[in-house]
PDB file of C-alpha atoms in Angstrom:
ATOM      1  CA  UNK A   1       0.779  22.821  -0.689  1.00 35.00           C
ATOM      2  CA  UNK A   2       0.048  21.460   2.746  1.00 35.00           C
ATOM      3  CA  UNK A   3      -3.540  21.511   3.971  1.00 34.00           C
ATOM      4  CA  UNK A   4      -4.522  21.461   7.625  1.00 35.00           C
ATOM      5  CA  UNK A   5      -6.877  18.712   8.750  1.00 35.00           C
ATOM      6  CA  UNK A   6     -10.563  19.426   8.659  1.00 36.00           C
ATOM      7  CA  UNK A   7     -12.233  16.691  10.647  1.00 32.00           C
ATOM      8  CA  UNK A   8     -15.677  17.631   9.336  1.00 31.00           C
ATOM      9  CA  UNK A   9     -14.478  16.854   5.814  1.00 34.00           C
ATOM     10  CA  UNK A  10     -12.103  14.030   6.688  1.00 33.00           C
ATOM     11  CA  UNK A  11     -12.907  11.016   4.608  1.00 35.00           C
ATOM     12  CA  UNK A  12     -11.899   7.378   4.558  1.00 32.00           C
ATOM     13  CA  UNK A  13     -11.585   5.072   1.583  1.00 34.00           C
ATOM     14  CA  UNK A  14     -13.138   1.966   0.172  1.00 31.00           C
ATOM     15  CA  UNK A  15     -12.496   0.139  -3.063  1.00 30.00           C
ATOM     16  CA  UNK A  16     -14.687  -2.002  -5.257  1.00 28.00           C
ATOM     17  CA  UNK A  17     -12.702  -4.270  -7.572  1.00 29.00           C
ATOM     18  CA  UNK A  18     -13.569  -5.886 -10.848  1.00 29.00           C
ATOM     19  CA  UNK A  19     -11.514  -8.342 -12.796  1.00 27.00           C
ATOM     20  CA  UNK A  20      -8.898  -6.695 -14.980  1.00 30.00           C
ATOM     21  CA  UNK A  21      -9.298  -9.444 -17.527  1.00 30.00           C
ATOM     22  CA  UNK A  22     -13.022  -8.968 -18.171  1.00 28.00           C
ATOM     23  CA  UNK A  23     -13.856  -8.620 -21.813  1.00 26.00           C
ATOM     24  CA  UNK A  24     -17.334  -7.582 -22.785  1.00 28.00           C
ATOM     25  CA  UNK A  25     -18.805  -8.896 -26.026  1.00 29.00           C
ATOM     26  CA  UNK A  26     -17.383  -6.907 -28.909  1.00 34.00           C
ATOM     27  CA  UNK A  27     -15.028  -4.785 -26.776  1.00 38.00           C
ATOM     28  CA  UNK A  28     -11.258  -4.777 -26.367  1.00 41.00           C
ATOM     29  CA  UNK A  29      -9.559  -5.941 -23.142  1.00 45.00           C
ATOM     30  CA  UNK A  30      -9.139  -3.397 -20.371  1.00 49.00           C
ATOM     31  CA  UNK A  31      -5.942  -1.405 -20.169  1.00 59.00           C
ATOM     32  CA  UNK A  32      -4.043  -2.303 -17.006  1.00 75.00           C
ATOM     33  CA  UNK A  33      -3.237   0.637 -14.724  1.00 90.00           C
ATOM     34  CA  UNK A  34      -3.861   2.426 -11.418  1.00 94.00           C
ATOM     35  CA  UNK A  35      -6.465   5.129 -11.910  1.00 95.00           C
ATOM     36  CA  UNK A  36      -7.890   7.650  -9.431  1.00 97.00           C
ATOM     37  CA  UNK A  37     -11.210   9.379 -10.085  1.00 96.00           C
ATOM     38  CA  UNK A  38     -12.276  12.518  -8.286  1.00 96.00           C
ATOM     39  CA  UNK A  39     -16.079  12.530  -7.923  1.00 95.00           C
ATOM     40  CA  UNK A  40     -16.005  15.818  -5.975  1.00 94.00           C
ATOM     41  CA  UNK A  41     -16.312  19.281  -7.503  1.00 94.00           C
ATOM     42  CA  UNK A  42     -12.936  20.388  -6.088  1.00 95.00           C
ATOM     43  CA  UNK A  43      -9.306  20.007  -7.125  1.00 97.00           C
ATOM     44  CA  UNK A  44      -7.678  17.135  -5.206  1.00 97.00           C
ATOM     45  CA  UNK A  45      -3.974  16.420  -4.625  1.00 97.00           C
ATOM     46  CA  UNK A  46      -3.123  12.699  -4.540  1.00 98.00           C
ATOM     47  CA  UNK A  47      -0.089  10.773  -3.288  1.00 98.00           C
ATOM     48  CA  UNK A  48       0.495   7.019  -3.527  1.00 98.00           C
ATOM     49  CA  UNK A  49       2.753   4.553  -1.770  1.00 97.00           C
ATOM     50  CA  UNK A  50       3.931   1.068  -2.694  1.00 95.00           C
ATOM     51  CA  UNK A  51       6.677  -1.487  -2.116  1.00 94.00           C
ATOM     52  CA  UNK A  52       9.379  -1.691  -4.798  1.00 91.00           C
ATOM     53  CA  UNK A  53      12.754  -3.446  -5.044  1.00 91.00           C
ATOM     54  CA  UNK A  54      14.346  -0.273  -3.597  1.00 88.00           C
ATOM     55  CA  UNK A  55      12.016  -0.451  -0.555  1.00 94.00           C
ATOM     56  CA  UNK A  56       8.924   1.557   0.344  1.00 96.00           C
ATOM     57  CA  UNK A  57       8.219   4.427  -2.048  1.00 97.00           C
ATOM     58  CA  UNK A  58       5.797   7.323  -1.643  1.00 98.00           C
ATOM     59  CA  UNK A  59       5.229   9.788  -4.443  1.00 97.00           C
ATOM     60  CA  UNK A  60       2.968  12.667  -5.379  1.00 97.00           C
ATOM     61  CA  UNK A  61       1.388  15.060  -6.066  1.00 97.00           C
ATOM     62  CA  UNK A  62      -0.992  14.328  -8.868  1.00 97.00           C
ATOM     63  CA  UNK A  63      -3.589  17.074  -9.237  1.00 97.00           C
ATOM     64  CA  UNK A  64      -6.997  15.769 -10.257  1.00 97.00           C
ATOM     65  CA  UNK A  65      -9.697  18.246 -11.201  1.00 97.00           C
ATOM     66  CA  UNK A  66     -13.234  17.771  -9.948  1.00 96.00           C
ATOM     67  CA  UNK A  67     -15.329  15.205 -11.843  1.00 96.00           C
ATOM     68  CA  UNK A  68     -12.315  13.741 -13.639  1.00 96.00           C
ATOM     69  CA  UNK A  69      -9.907  10.798 -13.511  1.00 96.00           C
ATOM     70  CA  UNK A  70      -6.154  10.422 -13.833  1.00 97.00           C
ATOM     71  CA  UNK A  71      -3.961   7.380 -14.425  1.00 96.00           C
ATOM     72  CA  UNK A  72      -1.133   7.331 -11.858  1.00 95.00           C
ATOM     73  CA  UNK A  73       0.551   4.090 -12.921  1.00 93.00           C
ATOM     74  CA  UNK A  74       0.313   2.884 -16.520  1.00 92.00           C
ATOM     75  CA  UNK A  75       0.537  -0.796 -17.315  1.00 89.00           C
ATOM     76  CA  UNK A  76      -0.016  -3.918 -15.205  1.00 87.00           C
ATOM     77  CA  UNK A  77       0.294  -3.337 -11.471  1.00 87.00           C
ATOM     78  CA  UNK A  78       3.507  -4.742  -9.998  1.00 86.00           C
ATOM     79  CA  UNK A  79       2.489  -4.688  -6.332  1.00 88.00           C
ATOM     80  CA  UNK A  80      -0.451  -6.260  -4.565  1.00 90.00           C
ATOM     81  CA  UNK A  81      -0.835  -3.403  -2.072  1.00 94.00           C
ATOM     82  CA  UNK A  82      -1.029   0.279  -2.959  1.00 95.00           C
ATOM     83  CA  UNK A  83      -1.523   3.110  -0.492  1.00 97.00           C
ATOM     84  CA  UNK A  84      -3.404   6.335  -1.137  1.00 98.00           C
ATOM     85  CA  UNK A  85      -3.543   9.724   0.526  1.00 98.00           C
ATOM     86  CA  UNK A  86      -5.435  12.709  -0.896  1.00 97.00           C
ATOM     87  CA  UNK A  87      -6.220  16.296   0.086  1.00 95.00           C
ATOM     88  CA  UNK A  88      -9.035  18.570  -1.060  1.00 94.00           C
ATOM     89  CA  UNK A  89      -7.342  21.774  -2.260  1.00 88.00           C
ATOM     90  CA  UNK A  90     -10.446  23.929  -1.662  1.00 86.00           C
ATOM     91  CA  UNK A  91     -11.920  22.695   1.605  1.00 86.00           C
ATOM     92  CA  UNK A  92      -8.905  21.092   3.264  1.00 83.00           C
ATOM     93  CA  UNK A  93     -10.511  17.685   3.740  1.00 89.00           C
ATOM     94  CA  UNK A  94      -8.413  14.533   3.558  1.00 94.00           C
ATOM     95  CA  UNK A  95      -8.776  10.944   2.464  1.00 96.00           C
ATOM     96  CA  UNK A  96      -6.382   9.130   4.763  1.00 95.00           C
ATOM     97  CA  UNK A  97      -5.695   5.876   6.543  1.00 96.00           C
ATOM     98  CA  UNK A  98      -3.526   4.161   9.148  1.00 97.00           C
ATOM     99  CA  UNK A  99      -0.281   3.527   7.206  1.00 97.00           C
ATOM    100  CA  UNK A 100       2.241   6.303   7.841  1.00 97.00           C
ATOM    101  CA  UNK A 101       4.455   7.389   4.929  1.00 98.00           C
ATOM    102  CA  UNK A 102       6.467  10.464   4.016  1.00 98.00           C
ATOM    103  CA  UNK A 103       5.127  13.328   1.889  1.00 98.00           C
ATOM    104  CA  UNK A 104       6.506  16.696   0.792  1.00 98.00           C
ATOM    105  CA  UNK A 105       4.980  20.072  -0.010  1.00 95.00           C
ATOM    106  CA  UNK A 106       5.955  19.914  -3.687  1.00 96.00           C
ATOM    107  CA  UNK A 107       6.266  17.071  -6.192  1.00 97.00           C
ATOM    108  CA  UNK A 108       8.117  14.158  -4.570  1.00 98.00           C
ATOM    109  CA  UNK A 109       9.317  10.575  -4.840  1.00 97.00           C
ATOM    110  CA  UNK A 110      10.619   9.403  -1.464  1.00 98.00           C
ATOM    111  CA  UNK A 111      12.306   6.095  -0.730  1.00 97.00           C
ATOM    112  CA  UNK A 112      11.638   4.871   2.807  1.00 97.00           C
ATOM    113  CA  UNK A 113       8.952   5.556   5.383  1.00 96.00           C
ATOM    114  CA  UNK A 114      11.118   6.135   8.469  1.00 96.00           C
ATOM    115  CA  UNK A 115      12.489   9.399   9.887  1.00 97.00           C
ATOM    116  CA  UNK A 116      10.286  11.564   7.684  1.00 97.00           C
ATOM    117  CA  UNK A 117      10.749  14.721   9.784  1.00 97.00           C
ATOM    118  CA  UNK A 118      14.513  14.236  10.190  1.00 97.00           C
ATOM    119  CA  UNK A 119      14.808  13.964   6.401  1.00 97.00           C
ATOM    120  CA  UNK A 120      12.834  17.186   5.834  1.00 97.00           C
ATOM    121  CA  UNK A 121       9.449  15.627   4.990  1.00 98.00           C
ATOM    122  CA  UNK A 122       6.048  15.409   6.654  1.00 97.00           C
ATOM    123  CA  UNK A 123       4.118  12.260   7.600  1.00 97.00           C
ATOM    124  CA  UNK A 124       0.682  11.362   6.342  1.00 97.00           C
ATOM    125  CA  UNK A 125      -1.651   8.431   6.923  1.00 98.00           C
ATOM    126  CA  UNK A 126      -2.231   6.437   3.744  1.00 98.00           C
ATOM    127  CA  UNK A 127      -5.168   4.070   3.136  1.00 97.00           C
ATOM    128  CA  UNK A 128      -4.185   0.532   2.123  1.00 96.00           C
ATOM    129  CA  UNK A 129      -5.751  -0.992  -0.989  1.00 95.00           C
ATOM    130  CA  UNK A 130      -5.352  -4.725  -1.523  1.00 94.00           C
ATOM    131  CA  UNK A 131      -5.567  -5.167  -5.287  1.00 90.00           C
ATOM    132  CA  UNK A 132      -5.322  -8.966  -5.006  1.00 89.00           C
ATOM    133  CA  UNK A 133      -4.012 -10.322  -8.274  1.00 79.00           C
ATOM    134  CA  UNK A 134      -5.611  -7.597 -10.384  1.00 86.00           C
ATOM    135  CA  UNK A 135      -3.532  -5.940 -13.088  1.00 85.00           C
ATOM    136  CA  UNK A 136      -5.527  -2.734 -12.854  1.00 87.00           C
ATOM    137  CA  UNK A 137      -7.344  -0.855 -10.106  1.00 92.00           C
ATOM    138  CA  UNK A 138      -9.431   2.284  -9.779  1.00 93.00           C
ATOM    139  CA  UNK A 139     -10.284   4.324  -6.700  1.00 95.00           C
ATOM    140  CA  UNK A 140     -13.012   6.954  -6.687  1.00 95.00           C
ATOM    141  CA  UNK A 141     -12.795   9.830  -4.201  1.00 95.00           C
ATOM    142  CA  UNK A 142     -16.208  11.049  -3.057  1.00 92.00           C
ATOM    143  CA  UNK A 143     -17.548  13.848  -0.854  1.00 85.00           C
ATOM    144  CA  UNK A 144     -19.752  11.970   1.546  1.00 69.00           C
ATOM    145  CA  UNK A 145     -19.405   8.867   3.658  1.00 59.00           C
ATOM    146  CA  UNK A 146     -20.002   5.479   2.105  1.00 49.00           C
ATOM    147  CA  UNK A 147     -22.435   3.098   3.738  1.00 43.00           C
ATOM    148  CA  UNK A 148     -19.750   1.607   6.002  1.00 41.00           C
ATOM    149  CA  UNK A 149     -18.933   5.024   7.516  1.00 39.00           C
ATOM    150  CA  UNK A 150     -15.895   5.746   5.352  1.00 39.00           C
ATOM    151  CA  UNK A 151     -15.949   8.217   2.491  1.00 41.00           C
ATOM    152  CA  UNK A 152     -14.393   7.032  -0.704  1.00 45.00           C
ATOM    153  CA  UNK A 153     -15.726   4.659  -3.217  1.00 40.00           C
ATOM    154  CA  UNK A 154     -13.820   3.009  -5.978  1.00 42.00           C
ATOM    155  CA  UNK A 155     -13.971   0.603  -8.831  1.00 42.00           C
ATOM    156  CA  UNK A 156     -11.450  -1.161 -10.994  1.00 45.00           C
ATOM    157  CA  UNK A 157     -10.967  -0.051 -14.578  1.00 46.00           C
ATOM    158  CA  UNK A 158     -13.421  -1.755 -16.917  1.00 45.00           C
TER     159      UNK A 158
END
């Protein structure tokens, strides 16, 4: 599905990170992964982008129900930078950023970020997330703007 932009609902992103290696007294170490949580009440479609040995990759769609989380990449993160784009299936709002990558209407895994239209894809603006040296990362999609004027909060997996 392709949703039209709704500037009133358009949202940005922000991430809060915590060390992947933190171990709390009496608990097991955190599982390393990339996890997206949907703090809204609506179904959200999510696409990610990253750099791999084959070049730039964008892939999606993961459908995340309201008030739930989904692991998109299991295991230790291999890239420092991950890119996220999401669409609200009910209201048409978007969580987007400046980095342009290719997306498709249905499930996709696209190598390369150039000539999206010529190759039969659309373009979308993905938000960059610098995971530093973390092995795991979590992003939380929210309805309203965060304190810095963007509208996504996040946290790494505990």
